GROMACS .gro file of C-alpha atoms in nm:
model
  449
    1MET     CA    1   4.980  -8.384   6.775
    2MET     CA    2   5.317  -8.564   6.766
    3MET     CA    3   5.169  -8.896   6.874
    4TYR     CA    4   4.888  -8.865   6.622
    5GLN     CA    5   5.143  -8.814   6.340
    6ILE     CA    6   5.332  -9.122   6.456
    7ARG     CA    7   5.014  -9.329   6.442
    8MET     CA    8   4.956  -9.211   6.084
    9VAL     CA    9   5.304  -9.335   5.988
   10ILE     CA   10   5.220  -9.668   6.152
   11SER     CA   11   4.886  -9.683   5.973
   12LYS     CA   12   5.044  -9.622   5.631
   13TRP     CA   13   5.313  -9.882   5.694
   14THR     CA   14   5.059 -10.140   5.807
   15LYS     CA   15   4.840 -10.072   5.505
   16LYS     CA   16   5.130 -10.158   5.275
   17ASN     CA   17   5.162 -10.487   5.461
   18SER     CA   18   4.791 -10.564   5.493
   19GLN     CA   19   4.789 -10.916   5.355
   20PRO     CA   20   4.607 -11.168   5.578
   21MET     CA   21   4.828 -11.262   5.870
   22ALA     CA   22   4.802 -11.367   6.230
   23ILE     CA   23   4.879 -11.116   6.501
   24GLY     CA   24   5.201 -11.298   6.587
   25GLN     CA   25   5.331 -11.243   6.234
   26LEU     CA   26   5.271 -10.870   6.260
   27ARG     CA   27   5.515 -10.863   6.550
   28ASP     CA   28   5.802 -10.960   6.318
   29GLY     CA   29   5.782 -10.628   6.136
   30ARG     CA   30   5.856 -10.411   6.439
   31ILE     CA   31   6.221 -10.342   6.355
   32GLY     CA   32   6.143 -10.238   6.000
   33LEU     CA   33   5.862 -10.013   6.117
   34LEU     CA   34   6.081  -9.838   6.373
   35ALA     CA   35   6.346  -9.784   6.107
   36GLU     CA   36   6.089  -9.626   5.877
   37ILE     CA   37   5.959  -9.399   6.153
   38ASN     CA   38   6.312  -9.286   6.240
   39SER     CA   39   6.384  -9.219   5.873
   40VAL     CA   40   6.065  -9.027   5.803
   41MET     CA   41   6.023  -8.834   6.128
   42LYS     CA   42   6.396  -8.794   6.208
   43TRP     CA   43   6.335  -8.826   6.580
   44THR     CA   44   6.623  -8.977   6.768
   45THR     CA   45   6.412  -9.025   7.078
   46ILE     CA   46   6.122  -9.201   6.910
   47THR     CA   47   6.165  -9.526   7.102
   48ASN     CA   48   6.110  -9.339   7.429
   49SER     CA   49   5.769  -9.215   7.319
   50LEU     CA   50   5.652  -9.506   7.107
   51SER     CA   51   5.599  -9.856   7.244
   52ILE     CA   52   5.487 -10.113   6.988
   53HIS     CA   53   5.334 -10.429   7.129
   54ARG     CA   54   5.288 -10.713   6.881
   55ARG     CA   55   5.056 -10.501   6.666
   56GLN     CA   56   5.249 -10.189   6.550
   57MET     CA   57   4.989  -9.957   6.698
   58SER     CA   58   5.003  -9.919   7.079
   59THR     CA   59   5.180  -9.604   7.193
   60THR     CA   60   5.269  -9.444   7.522
   61ALA     CA   61   5.277  -9.072   7.581
   62THR     CA   62   5.588  -8.861   7.599
   63THR     CA   63   5.671  -8.819   7.966
   64THR     CA   64   5.586  -8.476   8.102
   65ASN     CA   65   5.558  -8.333   8.449
   66ASN     CA   66   5.332  -8.053   8.566
   67ASN     CA   67   5.628  -7.851   8.686
   68ASP     CA   68   5.813  -7.889   8.354
   69ASN     CA   69   5.516  -7.817   8.132
   70ASP     CA   70   5.526  -7.467   7.987
   71ASP     CA   71   5.157  -7.472   7.899
   72ASN     CA   72   5.068  -7.563   8.256
   73ASP     CA   73   5.314  -7.328   8.425
   74ASP     CA   74   5.131  -7.017   8.532
   75GLY     CA   75   5.457  -6.849   8.634
   76ASN     CA   76   5.368  -6.526   8.810
   77LYS     CA   77   5.012  -6.530   8.678
   78ASN     CA   78   4.720  -6.607   8.902
   79VAL     CA   79   4.536  -6.925   8.809
   80LYS     CA   80   4.173  -6.845   8.739
   81THR     CA   81   4.038  -7.187   8.636
   82ALA     CA   82   4.179  -7.514   8.768
   83ILE     CA   83   4.099  -7.838   8.584
   84LEU     CA   84   4.127  -8.133   8.825
   85MET     CA   85   4.163  -8.452   8.622
   86LEU     CA   86   4.026  -8.746   8.824
   87ASN     CA   87   4.135  -9.101   8.751
   88MET     CA   88   4.225  -9.429   8.916
   89GLY     CA   89   4.596  -9.395   8.843
   90GLY     CA   90   4.847  -9.672   8.790
   91PRO     CA   91   5.192  -9.780   8.911
   92LYS     CA   92   5.467  -9.578   8.745
   93THR     CA   93   5.727  -9.845   8.824
   94ILE     CA   94   5.732 -10.212   8.920
   95ALA     CA   95   5.800 -10.111   9.281
   96ASP     CA   96   5.469  -9.923   9.285
   97VAL     CA   97   5.260 -10.228   9.191
   98GLU     CA   98   5.197 -10.368   9.539
   99PRO     CA   99   5.102 -10.032   9.699
  100PHE     CA  100   4.872  -9.965   9.403
  101LEU     CA  101   4.700 -10.302   9.437
  102ARG     CA  102   4.672 -10.264   9.813
  103GLU     CA  103   4.490  -9.932   9.781
  104LEU     CA  104   4.272 -10.080   9.507
  105PHE     CA  105   4.161 -10.381   9.709
  106LEU     CA  106   4.101 -10.169  10.019
  107ASP     CA  107   3.849  -9.953   9.834
  108ASN     CA  108   3.505 -10.106   9.875
  109ASP     CA  109   3.368  -9.861   9.619
  110ILE     CA  110   3.541 -10.058   9.344
  111ILE     CA  111   3.526 -10.408   9.493
  112ARG     CA  112   3.352 -10.528   9.809
  113LEU     CA  113   3.513 -10.805  10.010
  114PRO     CA  114   3.438 -10.967  10.345
  115LEU     CA  115   3.692 -10.861  10.609
  116GLN     CA  116   3.823 -10.612  10.353
  117LYS     CA  117   4.087 -10.450  10.575
  118TRP     CA  118   4.253 -10.791  10.610
  119LEU     CA  119   4.161 -10.967  10.289
  120GLY     CA  120   4.233 -10.668  10.061
  121PRO     CA  121   4.607 -10.642  10.140
  122PHE     CA  122   4.632 -11.023  10.139
  123ILE     CA  123   4.492 -11.046   9.784
  124ALA     CA  124   4.710 -10.754   9.674
  125LYS     CA  125   5.025 -10.924   9.800
  126ARG     CA  126   4.929 -11.253   9.636
  127ARG     CA  127   4.867 -11.083   9.300
  128THR     CA  128   5.169 -10.852   9.299
  129SER     CA  129   5.418 -11.079   9.120
  130LYS     CA  130   5.168 -11.171   8.848
  131VAL     CA  131   5.061 -10.812   8.788
  132ALA     CA  132   5.421 -10.682   8.806
  133LYS     CA  133   5.517 -10.925   8.531
  134LYS     CA  134   5.247 -10.779   8.309
  135TYR     CA  135   5.369 -10.425   8.369
  136SER     CA  136   5.723 -10.533   8.290
  137GLU     CA  137   5.599 -10.657   7.952
  138ILE     CA  138   5.454 -10.317   7.859
  139GLY     CA  139   5.757 -10.111   7.954
  140GLY     CA  140   5.790 -10.138   8.332
  141GLY     CA  141   5.495  -9.928   8.445
  142SER     CA  142   5.164  -9.770   8.354
  143PRO     CA  143   5.164  -9.495   8.088
  144LEU     CA  144   4.847  -9.348   8.241
  145HIS     CA  145   5.026  -9.064   8.422
  146ASP     CA  146   5.210  -8.960   8.106
  147TRP     CA  147   4.896  -8.973   7.894
  148THR     CA  148   4.702  -8.769   8.150
  149ASN     CA  149   4.977  -8.507   8.147
  150ARG     CA  150   4.974  -8.506   7.768
  151GLN     CA  151   4.598  -8.463   7.749
  152GLY     CA  152   4.600  -8.200   8.024
  153SER     CA  153   4.872  -8.002   7.849
  154LEU     CA  154   4.685  -7.997   7.518
  155LEU     CA  155   4.359  -7.912   7.694
  156ILE     CA  156   4.509  -7.613   7.877
  157GLU     CA  157   4.687  -7.488   7.566
  158ARG     CA  158   4.364  -7.489   7.368
  159LEU     CA  159   4.151  -7.337   7.646
  160ASN     CA  160   4.394  -7.051   7.704
  161HIS     CA  161   4.376  -6.976   7.332
  162LYS     CA  162   4.001  -7.028   7.282
  163ARG     CA  163   3.858  -6.884   7.606
  164PRO     CA  164   4.120  -6.653   7.758
  165GLN     CA  165   3.853  -6.468   7.957
  166ASN     CA  166   3.823  -6.770   8.187
  167GLY     CA  167   4.199  -6.817   8.209
  168PRO     CA  168   4.474  -6.859   8.293
  169TYR     CA  169   4.394  -7.228   8.319
  170LYS     CA  170   4.598  -7.496   8.490
  171TYR     CA  171   4.543  -7.870   8.512
  172TYR     CA  172   4.602  -8.087   8.817
  173ILE     CA  173   4.600  -8.465   8.845
  174GLY     CA  174   4.415  -8.639   9.127
  175PHE     CA  175   4.463  -9.017   9.122
  176ARG     CA  176   4.271  -9.252   9.347
  177TYR     CA  177   4.537  -9.514   9.423
  178THR     CA  178   4.872  -9.359   9.327
  179SER     CA  179   5.053  -9.028   9.338
  180PRO     CA  180   4.965  -8.752   9.273
  181SER     CA  181   4.672  -8.821   9.501
  182LEU     CA  182   4.355  -8.620   9.530
  183ALA     CA  183   4.481  -8.469   9.856
  184GLU     CA  184   4.811  -8.371   9.693
  185ALA     CA  185   4.624  -8.211   9.405
  186PHE     CA  186   4.407  -8.002   9.636
  187GLU     CA  187   4.708  -7.894   9.841
  188GLN     CA  188   4.860  -7.752   9.523
  189ILE     CA  189   4.528  -7.599   9.420
  190GLU     CA  190   4.498  -7.428   9.760
  191CYS     CA  191   4.845  -7.279   9.712
  192ASP     CA  192   4.754  -7.147   9.366
  193LYS     CA  193   4.420  -7.004   9.487
  194PRO     CA  194   4.216  -7.028   9.165
  195GLU     CA  195   3.870  -6.873   9.139
  196ARG     CA  196   3.715  -7.191   8.999
  197VAL     CA  197   3.794  -7.563   9.021
  198ILE     CA  198   3.637  -7.806   8.774
  199ALA     CA  199   3.652  -8.168   8.891
  200PHE     CA  200   3.677  -8.344   8.555
  201SER     CA  201   3.628  -8.722   8.557
  202GLN     CA  202   3.851  -8.900   8.306
  203TYR     CA  203   3.587  -9.172   8.275
  204ALA     CA  204   3.347  -9.078   7.997
  205GLN     CA  205   3.085  -9.313   8.139
  206TYR     CA  206   2.996  -9.257   8.505
  207CYS     CA  207   3.044  -9.550   8.739
  208CYS     CA  208   3.010  -9.557   9.117
  209ASN     CA  209   3.324  -9.774   9.135
  210THR     CA  210   3.545  -9.521   8.957
  211THR     CA  211   3.414  -9.164   8.936
  212GLY     CA  212   3.197  -9.229   9.241
  213SER     CA  213   3.496  -9.350   9.442
  214SER     CA  214   3.691  -9.032   9.362
  215LEU     CA  215   3.393  -8.817   9.461
  216ASN     CA  216   3.351  -9.008   9.788
  217GLN     CA  217   3.716  -8.945   9.863
  218MET     CA  218   3.674  -8.577   9.776
  219ALA     CA  219   3.375  -8.546  10.008
  220LYS     CA  220   3.573  -8.701  10.295
  221TYR     CA  221   3.858  -8.460  10.224
  222PHE     CA  222   3.640  -8.150  10.252
  223GLN     CA  223   3.427  -8.276  10.540
  224ASN     CA  224   3.735  -8.327  10.755
  225GLU     CA  225   3.711  -8.077  11.042
  226LYS     CA  226   4.085  -8.003  11.042
  227LYS     CA  227   4.075  -7.940  10.669
  228GLN     CA  228   3.782  -7.701  10.705
  229ASN     CA  229   3.971  -7.506  10.972
  230HIS     CA  230   4.283  -7.498  10.753
  231LEU     CA  231   4.091  -7.367  10.453
  232HIS     CA  232   3.934  -7.098  10.671
  233GLN     CA  233   4.274  -6.990  10.807
  234GLN     CA  234   4.428  -6.983  10.458
  235LYS     CA  235   4.127  -6.788  10.327
  236SER     CA  236   4.124  -7.035  10.040
  237SER     CA  237   3.789  -7.026   9.867
  238PHE     CA  238   3.709  -7.144   9.518
  239HIS     CA  239   3.398  -7.227   9.321
  240LEU     CA  240   3.379  -7.605   9.273
  241SER     CA  241   3.190  -7.774   8.990
  242PHE     CA  242   3.182  -8.123   8.842
  243ILE     CA  243   3.194  -8.290   8.501
  244ASP     CA  244   3.095  -8.638   8.609
  245ARG     CA  245   2.998  -8.805   8.277
  246TRP     CA  246   3.021  -8.738   7.904
  247PRO     CA  247   2.936  -9.061   7.715
  248LEU     CA  248   2.800  -8.881   7.407
  249ASN     CA  249   3.069  -8.614   7.377
  250ASN     CA  250   3.130  -8.525   7.011
  251GLY     CA  251   3.507  -8.555   7.039
  252LEU     CA  252   3.485  -8.895   7.206
  253ILE     CA  253   3.246  -9.028   6.941
  254ASN     CA  254   3.418  -8.873   6.639
  255SER     CA  255   3.770  -8.976   6.742
  256PHE     CA  256   3.658  -9.336   6.793
  257ILE     CA  257   3.484  -9.335   6.454
  258GLU     CA  258   3.798  -9.213   6.278
  259LEU     CA  259   4.016  -9.463   6.464
  260ILE     CA  260   3.774  -9.746   6.381
  261ASN     CA  261   3.768  -9.651   6.013
  262ASN     CA  262   4.149  -9.636   6.006
  263GLU     CA  263   4.169  -9.985   6.153
  264ILE     CA  264   3.911 -10.124   5.912
  265GLU     CA  265   4.131 -10.009   5.623
  266GLN     CA  266   4.405 -10.239   5.752
  267PHE     CA  267   4.194 -10.549   5.686
  268PRO     CA  268   4.205 -10.715   5.342
  269ALA     CA  269   3.966 -10.537   5.106
  270ASN     CA  270   3.767 -10.853   5.039
  271SER     CA  271   3.712 -10.908   5.413
  272ARG     CA  272   3.604 -10.563   5.529
  273ASP     CA  273   3.233 -10.629   5.492
  274LYS     CA  274   3.274 -10.933   5.718
  275ILE     CA  275   3.444 -10.754   6.010
  276LEU     CA  276   3.285 -10.804   6.352
  277LEU     CA  277   3.320 -10.508   6.589
  278LEU     CA  278   3.362 -10.599   6.956
  279PHE     CA  279   3.324 -10.295   7.183
  280THR     CA  280   3.503 -10.396   7.500
  281ALA     CA  281   3.451 -10.210   7.828
  282HIS     CA  282   3.584 -10.259   8.178
  283SER     CA  283   3.350 -10.497   8.356
  284LEU     CA  284   3.158 -10.415   8.672
  285PRO     CA  285   3.081 -10.639   8.972
  286LEU     CA  286   2.723 -10.762   8.961
  287SER     CA  287   2.674 -10.626   9.311
  288SER     CA  288   2.716 -10.276   9.163
  289VAL     CA  289   2.501 -10.347   8.857
  290ASN     CA  290   2.219 -10.479   9.073
  291VAL     CA  291   2.192 -10.168   9.290
  292GLY     CA  292   2.129  -9.951   8.983
  293ASP     CA  293   2.466  -9.817   8.867
  294THR     CA  294   2.419  -9.628   8.538
  295TYR     CA  295   2.754  -9.740   8.392
  296PRO     CA  296   2.623 -10.022   8.167
  297MET     CA  297   2.358  -9.788   8.026
  298GLU     CA  298   2.607  -9.510   7.958
  299VAL     CA  299   2.859  -9.743   7.792
  300SER     CA  300   2.577  -9.875   7.573
  301GLY     CA  301   2.490  -9.516   7.482
  302THR     CA  302   2.843  -9.451   7.357
  303VAL     CA  303   2.837  -9.770   7.151
  304MET     CA  304   2.499  -9.697   6.995
  305GLN     CA  305   2.595  -9.340   6.905
  306ILE     CA  306   2.906  -9.467   6.725
  307MET     CA  307   2.716  -9.740   6.542
  308HIS     CA  308   2.442  -9.494   6.445
  309GLN     CA  309   2.700  -9.268   6.281
  310LEU     CA  310   2.859  -9.571   6.115
  311GLN     CA  311   2.509  -9.646   5.979
  312TYR     CA  312   2.524  -9.995   6.133
  313ARG     CA  313   2.744 -10.116   5.846
  314TYR     CA  314   2.905 -10.385   6.061
  315PRO     CA  315   2.775 -10.641   6.310
  316PHE     CA  316   2.876 -10.556   6.666
  317ARG     CA  317   2.855 -10.657   7.029
  318LEU     CA  318   2.932 -10.496   7.365
  319VAL     CA  319   3.151 -10.719   7.583
  320TRP     CA  320   3.321 -10.685   7.921
  321GLN     CA  321   3.683 -10.729   8.031
  322SER     CA  322   3.922 -10.701   8.326
  323LYS     CA  323   3.733 -10.872   8.605
  324VAL     CA  324   3.938 -10.913   8.921
  325GLY     CA  325   3.885 -11.073   9.260
  326PRO     CA  326   3.659 -11.352   9.389
  327VAL     CA  327   3.323 -11.191   9.304
  328GLN     CA  328   3.078 -11.220   9.013
  329TRP     CA  329   3.122 -10.970   8.731
  330GLN     CA  330   2.917 -10.846   8.439
  331ALA     CA  331   2.920 -11.076   8.134
  332PRO     CA  332   2.982 -11.185   7.864
  333PRO     CA  333   3.362 -11.172   7.909
  334THR     CA  334   3.564 -11.041   7.616
  335ASP     CA  335   3.790 -11.346   7.588
  336ASP     CA  336   3.499 -11.593   7.588
  337VAL     CA  337   3.320 -11.388   7.322
  338ILE     CA  338   3.627 -11.387   7.098
  339LYS     CA  339   3.650 -11.766   7.120
  340GLY     CA  340   3.275 -11.806   7.075
  341PHE     CA  341   3.256 -11.598   6.757
  342ILE     CA  342   3.562 -11.767   6.607
  343GLU     CA  343   3.398 -12.104   6.673
  344LYS     CA  344   3.090 -11.973   6.490
  345GLY     CA  345   3.297 -11.897   6.181
  346HIS     CA  346   3.393 -11.530   6.220
  347ARG     CA  347   3.747 -11.472   6.095
  348ASN     CA  348   3.797 -11.093   6.115
  349LEU     CA  349   3.756 -10.917   6.450
  350LEU     CA  350   3.818 -10.559   6.561
  351LEU     CA  351   3.838 -10.488   6.935
  352ILE     CA  352   3.737 -10.135   7.041
  353PRO     CA  353   3.824 -10.034   7.402
  354ILE     CA  354   3.518  -9.814   7.440
  355SER     CA  355   3.547  -9.729   7.810
  356PHE     CA  356   3.912  -9.621   7.794
  357ILE     CA  357   4.036  -9.279   7.677
  358ASN     CA  358   4.407  -9.361   7.698
  359GLU     CA  359   4.638  -9.659   7.680
  360HIS     CA  360   4.715  -9.857   7.992
  361ILE     CA  361   4.754 -10.215   8.107
  362GLU     CA  362   4.401 -10.322   8.012
  363THR     CA  363   4.467 -10.227   7.650
  364LEU     CA  364   4.841 -10.281   7.609
  365HIS     CA  365   4.854 -10.615   7.788
  366GLU     CA  366   4.508 -10.766   7.830
  367LEU     CA  367   4.383 -10.684   7.480
  368ASP     CA  368   4.706 -10.672   7.278
  369ILE     CA  369   4.902 -10.955   7.437
  370GLU     CA  370   4.659 -11.184   7.617
  371TYR     CA  371   4.377 -11.173   7.363
  372CYS     CA  372   4.511 -11.056   7.025
  373ASN     CA  373   4.822 -11.271   7.050
  374GLU     CA  374   4.807 -11.554   7.302
  375LEU     CA  375   4.435 -11.632   7.297
  376VAL     CA  376   4.398 -11.655   6.919
  377ALA     CA  377   4.739 -11.812   6.847
  378LYS     CA  378   4.589 -12.156   6.785
  379LEU     CA  379   4.247 -12.048   6.663
  380PRO     CA  380   4.137 -12.035   6.296
  381ILE     CA  381   4.131 -11.658   6.251
  382GLN     CA  382   4.228 -11.445   5.953
  383MET     CA  383   4.291 -11.114   6.132
  384ILE     CA  384   4.225 -10.958   6.471
  385ARG     CA  385   4.315 -10.598   6.547
  386ARG     CA  386   4.270 -10.359   6.835
  387CYS     CA  387   4.156 -10.001   6.785
  388PRO     CA  388   4.371  -9.742   6.967
  389THR     CA  389   4.221  -9.536   7.247
  390PRO     CA  390   4.166  -9.163   7.175
  391ASN     CA  391   4.483  -9.056   7.360
  392ASP     CA  392   4.587  -8.723   7.203
  393HIS     CA  393   4.380  -8.755   6.886
  394PRO     CA  394   4.299  -8.400   6.766
  395LEU     CA  395   3.925  -8.469   6.747
  396PHE     CA  396   3.928  -8.599   7.102
  397ILE     CA  397   4.115  -8.297   7.236
  398ASP     CA  398   3.868  -8.073   7.050
  399GLY     CA  399   3.589  -8.263   7.222
  400ILE     CA  400   3.713  -8.218   7.579
  401VAL     CA  401   3.790  -7.851   7.512
  402GLU     CA  402   3.428  -7.811   7.399
  403LEU     CA  403   3.315  -8.006   7.706
  404ILE     CA  404   3.495  -7.774   7.949
  405ASP     CA  405   3.381  -7.465   7.758
  406LYS     CA  406   3.014  -7.568   7.759
  407HIS     CA  407   3.033  -7.667   8.125
  408ILE     CA  408   3.151  -7.320   8.223
  409GLU     CA  409   2.891  -7.153   8.003
  410SER     CA  410   2.607  -7.367   8.139
  411GLY     CA  411   2.641  -7.242   8.495
  412ILE     CA  412   2.546  -7.591   8.620
  413ASP     CA  413   2.790  -7.680   8.896
  414ILE     CA  414   2.639  -8.013   9.001
  415SER     CA  415   2.407  -8.204   8.771
  416PRO     CA  416   2.079  -8.346   8.905
  417GLN     CA  417   2.200  -8.691   8.797
  418LEU     CA  418   2.506  -8.665   9.019
  419LEU     CA  419   2.286  -8.589   9.320
  420LEU     CA  420   2.083  -8.906   9.265
  421GLN     CA  421   2.198  -9.207   9.466
  422CYS     CA  422   2.150  -9.552   9.312
  423PRO     CA  423   1.802  -9.680   9.408
  424LEU     CA  424   1.914  -9.993   9.594
  425CYS     CA  425   2.241  -9.855   9.735
  426ASN     CA  426   2.255  -9.861  10.115
  427LYS     CA  427   2.614  -9.738  10.157
  428GLN     CA  428   2.650  -9.462  10.411
  429VAL     CA  429   2.948  -9.312  10.229
  430CYS     CA  430   2.734  -9.255   9.919
  431ARG     CA  431   2.463  -9.086  10.126
  432ASP     CA  432   2.725  -8.866  10.291
  433THR     CA  433   2.867  -8.766   9.953
  434ARG     CA  434   2.525  -8.671   9.814
  435ARG     CA  435   2.454  -8.471  10.128
  436TRP     CA  436   2.785  -8.289  10.087
  437LEU     CA  437   2.715  -8.219   9.720
  438GLN     CA  438   2.368  -8.085   9.799
  439GLU     CA  439   2.504  -7.859  10.073
  440LEU     CA  440   2.783  -7.740   9.843
  441LYS     CA  441   2.532  -7.660   9.570
  442GLN     CA  442   2.312  -7.458   9.804
  443GLN     CA  443   2.610  -7.276   9.953
  444GLN     CA  444   2.746  -7.174   9.613
  445GLN     CA  445   2.403  -7.064   9.492
  446GLN     CA  446   2.370  -6.836   9.795
  447GLN     CA  447   2.714  -6.688   9.729
  448GLN     CA  448   2.617  -6.605   9.371
  449ARG     CA  449   2.305  -6.410   9.474
   0.00000   0.00000   0.00000
C-alpha cells in the first residue's frame, strides 16, 4: 500500500504541472517532487524506496527478504500451502550482470543459437558492459527481486486473512537465471514440508520461452534420479499444482485500467481525446511464434479486454519491444512504431507495458530512458508518458489473491492447455515436460481416490 500512496502523491504533483512539455523537461522537477513527498509523507527513507527516472513515476519496491518478512515467516507453524513464484529474475548488482546474461543465452527455450554452448557465453560477455551500464542508470541492479518479495508478502498476508483454512501460507521465489533459483526454492520447500505447492507463473500471458522454460527446468529437477531418491528418504511429499497463465484476471485488467486512466489525466485536457495508446509487450523470436506459441494470442486477449472496458474510447496498437540476439523477432518494434506515428502527426502517446507486472529494466530503462526521453528528444511531440506496471496496486493484489483462491477451489492441478505441446514444436525437452506433467497428474489423481 505504501508504494501506491507514493504514486498518488506523484500523480497529484504531476497534474498540477500538466502543461504541455517534453519528457526531458519533466526531469527538471525531480528535486521539487521529492521535497514534496518528504514533506507530505514524512518518510526519511523515501529515496531508498522511490526511484524517479525522467518521468516522476517509476518506482522500485522496498527491499525485503523472505527471512526478514514477518508475513512470510511461519515461525513454529507448519506451512500448509506454499506459493512458488516463478520468474526470469534479474541481476541484483552490476557484478551479477554477466552471470545473468550467460544463463540467459545458454537457455535455448528463450533464444536458440547455433553452437549455443559456445556462442551463448560469447554473446553474454560481449554484451555485459553495455547492459551493465543500463543497470547502473536505474540504480545499480534489477528491482525485480524486491518487487517479487513485495507482491509475495502482500499476497500471503491477504490469503492468511481471507482463507485461513488453507493456511498458513508461505511464498518462495524461484528465478530462472539468478538466485534464488528454482532448485534453491525447492530445497527450502522440502525443509518446510508443506501439504500443497502452487507453482505460480509471474507472467500473466503464457510463453514457452518464459513460463515454459521454468517448467522445463522444474521437470528436469524432479526427474533427476538422485533427487527422487532424496525425496523418498526425506519422506517429503506435497501436492503440486500450476497456475500457468492468467491473461484475463480481473485484478490485472482493473489495475491497468485505473493506471491508464490516471495517466490520461496527466495530459492537457484539450489533448486527451487525441491520445494514442501503445500497448507494448516483450517480443518473441519468430521461431517460437511459428511453432504455435500462444503468447501473442494471450497478450492480445489482455489488450482487448482492457479496451473493451475502456469502451474503445482511444485508438490503440499492440507493439513489441526488447528483442535481443542475432535472430528475427516479432514486429512491429515499439521504437519504430513511436517514430512512425509521430511522423503521421500523432503528438500524444501513452505507452502501456502490458506483459509486465512489475518494474524492471525493460520499463525503467528501455521505455523510460531510451524511448520516452532519448528517442523522442528531437521529434515533434507534445507529450509521451509511460503507464506504471501493476506492482503493488491494491486492485492487482486483490486479483492475484482471487486467482490463488479460485485455483485451490477448482481442484484443477494441471490445466488441459498446459499439457498441450505447440503443434510444430519438435523439442525433446518439451515432450519430456508434458510427459512428466501427465504422469504427475495421474499420480496425484490416484492418491486422492
